[in-house]
CSV table of C-alpha atoms and ligand atoms in Angstrom, one decimal:
chain,number,residue,atom,x,y,z
R,1,MET,CA,95.0,-84.5,-71.1
R,2,SER,CA,94.9,-88.1,-71.8
R,3,SER,CA,91.4,-89.6,-71.8
R,4,HIS,CA,91.4,-92.8,-69.7
R,5,ASP,CA,90.2,-95.5,-72.3
R,6,GLY,CA,89.5,-98.6,-70.2
R,7,SER,CA,88.2,-100.9,-72.7
R,8,THR,CA,89.6,-104.3,-72.3
R,9,PRO,CA,88.8,-106.4,-75.3
R,10,SER,CA,87.6,-109.7,-73.9
R,11,ASN,CA,87.7,-112.5,-76.5
R,12,ASP,CA,86.2,-115.2,-74.4
R,13,SER,CA,84.5,-117.2,-76.9
R,14,SER,CA,83.3,-120.5,-75.2
R,15,THR,CA,82.4,-122.5,-78.0
R,16,ALA,CA,79.9,-125.1,-76.6
R,17,GLN,CA,80.5,-128.2,-78.9
R,18,SER,CA,77.4,-130.2,-78.4
R,19,SER,CA,77.4,-131.6,-81.7
R,20,GLN,CA,77.8,-135.3,-81.0
R,21,PRO,CA,77.3,-138.0,-83.7
R,22,SER,CA,74.1,-139.5,-83.1
R,23,ILE,CA,74.4,-143.5,-82.8
R,24,SER,CA,71.6,-144.9,-84.3
R,25,MET,CA,71.1,-148.4,-82.4
R,26,SER,CA,69.2,-150.8,-84.6
R,27,SER,CA,68.0,-153.3,-82.0
R,28,GLY,CA,65.7,-154.8,-84.4
R,29,SER,CA,68.5,-156.3,-86.7
R,30,ARG,CA,67.5,-159.4,-88.4
R,31,GLY,CA,70.9,-160.8,-88.3
R,32,ARG,CA,71.3,-164.0,-86.4
R,33,THR,CA,74.6,-163.0,-85.1
R,34,ASP,CA,73.0,-162.8,-81.7
R,35,LEU,CA,74.6,-164.9,-78.8
R,36,ALA,CA,71.1,-166.0,-77.8
R,37,TRP,CA,70.9,-168.1,-81.1
R,38,GLY,CA,73.5,-170.4,-79.8
R,39,GLN,CA,71.6,-171.3,-76.8
R,40,CYS,CA,68.4,-172.5,-78.6
R,41,ARG,CA,67.2,-174.4,-81.4
R,42,GLU,CA,64.4,-173.6,-83.9
R,43,ALA,CA,61.5,-176.3,-84.1
R,44,LEU,CA,59.0,-175.9,-86.8
R,45,GLU,CA,55.4,-176.3,-85.8
R,46,LEU,CA,53.5,-177.8,-88.7
R,47,SER,CA,50.3,-179.2,-87.1
R,48,VAL,CA,48.3,-176.0,-87.6
R,49,GLY,CA,48.8,-176.0,-91.4
R,50,TYR,CA,51.3,-173.1,-91.6
R,51,LYS,CA,54.8,-172.8,-90.7
R,52,LYS,CA,55.4,-171.3,-87.3
R,53,THR,CA,59.0,-171.5,-85.9
R,54,LYS,CA,59.2,-172.0,-82.1
R,55,LEU,CA,62.4,-171.7,-80.1
R,56,VAL,CA,63.6,-174.6,-77.6
R,57,CYS,CA,66.0,-173.8,-74.9
R,58,LEU,CA,69.0,-176.0,-75.1
R,59,TYR,CA,69.3,-176.0,-71.3
R,60,CYS,CA,66.0,-176.6,-69.9
R,61,ALA,CA,63.9,-177.6,-73.1
R,62,LYS,CA,61.5,-175.1,-72.5
R,63,VAL,CA,59.5,-174.3,-75.7
R,64,PHE,CA,58.8,-170.7,-76.8
R,65,ALA,CA,55.9,-170.7,-79.2
R,66,GLY,CA,55.9,-166.8,-79.5
R,67,GLY,CA,57.9,-163.9,-78.7
R,68,GLY,CA,61.0,-164.9,-80.8
R,69,ILE,CA,64.5,-164.5,-79.9
R,70,ASN,CA,63.7,-161.5,-77.5
R,71,ARG,CA,61.5,-163.6,-75.2
R,72,PHE,CA,64.2,-166.2,-75.2
R,73,LYS,CA,66.8,-163.6,-74.1
R,74,GLN,CA,64.6,-162.6,-71.1
R,75,HIS,CA,64.5,-166.3,-70.3
R,76,LEU,CA,68.2,-166.7,-70.3
R,77,ALA,CA,69.1,-163.3,-68.6
R,78,ARG,CA,66.4,-164.1,-66.0
R,79,ALA,CA,64.9,-160.6,-66.5
R,80,ASN,CA,61.9,-159.7,-64.6
R,81,GLY,CA,58.7,-160.2,-66.4
R,82,GLU,CA,56.2,-162.7,-67.5
R,83,VAL,CA,58.9,-165.0,-69.0
R,84,GLU,CA,59.7,-168.1,-67.0
R,85,GLN,CA,63.5,-168.0,-66.0
R,86,CYS,CA,65.8,-170.7,-67.1
R,87,HIS,CA,67.1,-172.6,-64.2
R,88,LYS,CA,69.6,-174.9,-66.0
R,89,TYR,CA,71.8,-172.0,-67.4
R,90,SER,CA,75.3,-171.7,-66.2
R,91,PRO,CA,76.3,-168.4,-64.7
R,92,ASP,CA,79.1,-168.2,-67.0
R,93,VAL,CA,77.0,-168.1,-70.0
R,94,LEU,CA,74.6,-165.9,-68.2
R,95,HIS,CA,77.5,-163.3,-67.7
R,96,GLN,CA,78.3,-163.3,-71.4
R,97,MET,CA,74.6,-162.8,-72.1
R,98,LEU,CA,74.4,-159.9,-69.7
R,99,LEU,CA,77.4,-158.3,-71.4
R,100,ASN,CA,75.9,-158.7,-74.7
R,101,LEU,CA,72.6,-157.3,-73.6
R,102,LYS,CA,74.5,-154.3,-72.0
R,103,GLY,CA,77.0,-154.0,-74.7
R,104,ASN,CA,75.4,-150.9,-76.4
R,105,ALA,CA,75.1,-149.0,-73.1
R,106,ALA,CA,78.6,-149.7,-72.0
R,107,LYS,CA,80.1,-148.6,-75.4
R,108,LYS,CA,78.2,-145.4,-75.1
R,109,LYS,CA,79.6,-144.7,-71.5
R,110,GLU,CA,83.0,-145.3,-72.8
R,111,LEU,CA,82.7,-142.9,-75.6
R,112,GLU,CA,81.6,-140.2,-73.1
R,113,LYS,CA,84.4,-141.0,-70.8
R,114,CYS,CA,87.2,-140.1,-73.3
R,115,LYS,CA,86.0,-136.7,-74.4
A,201,LIG,ZN1,66.0,-172.4,-70.3
């Protein structure tokens, strides 16, 4: 008599939203808002005929002839590498420095947390 119609409409639409806004981190910004600029001073080298900026550590007076602010940051952050580490640097400033260096990564993690 009655034809058994066992068709259960499954409307399980699992929309995978994997479209995250790509955060472009411009690490090579020319702005001098970096914390590291407050820990050194620039010294012009004029002896070789052309202007060349050197960075001098305000703590241990170490001179960085090349590498720029990035090398100086490694000096302060005591990163492993060829850069000589600063030995007159106060831990408090070092802490801020590390926070500054890790800033981008930490922000990214926080964004993933509050989904
Ligand atoms: Zn130093």
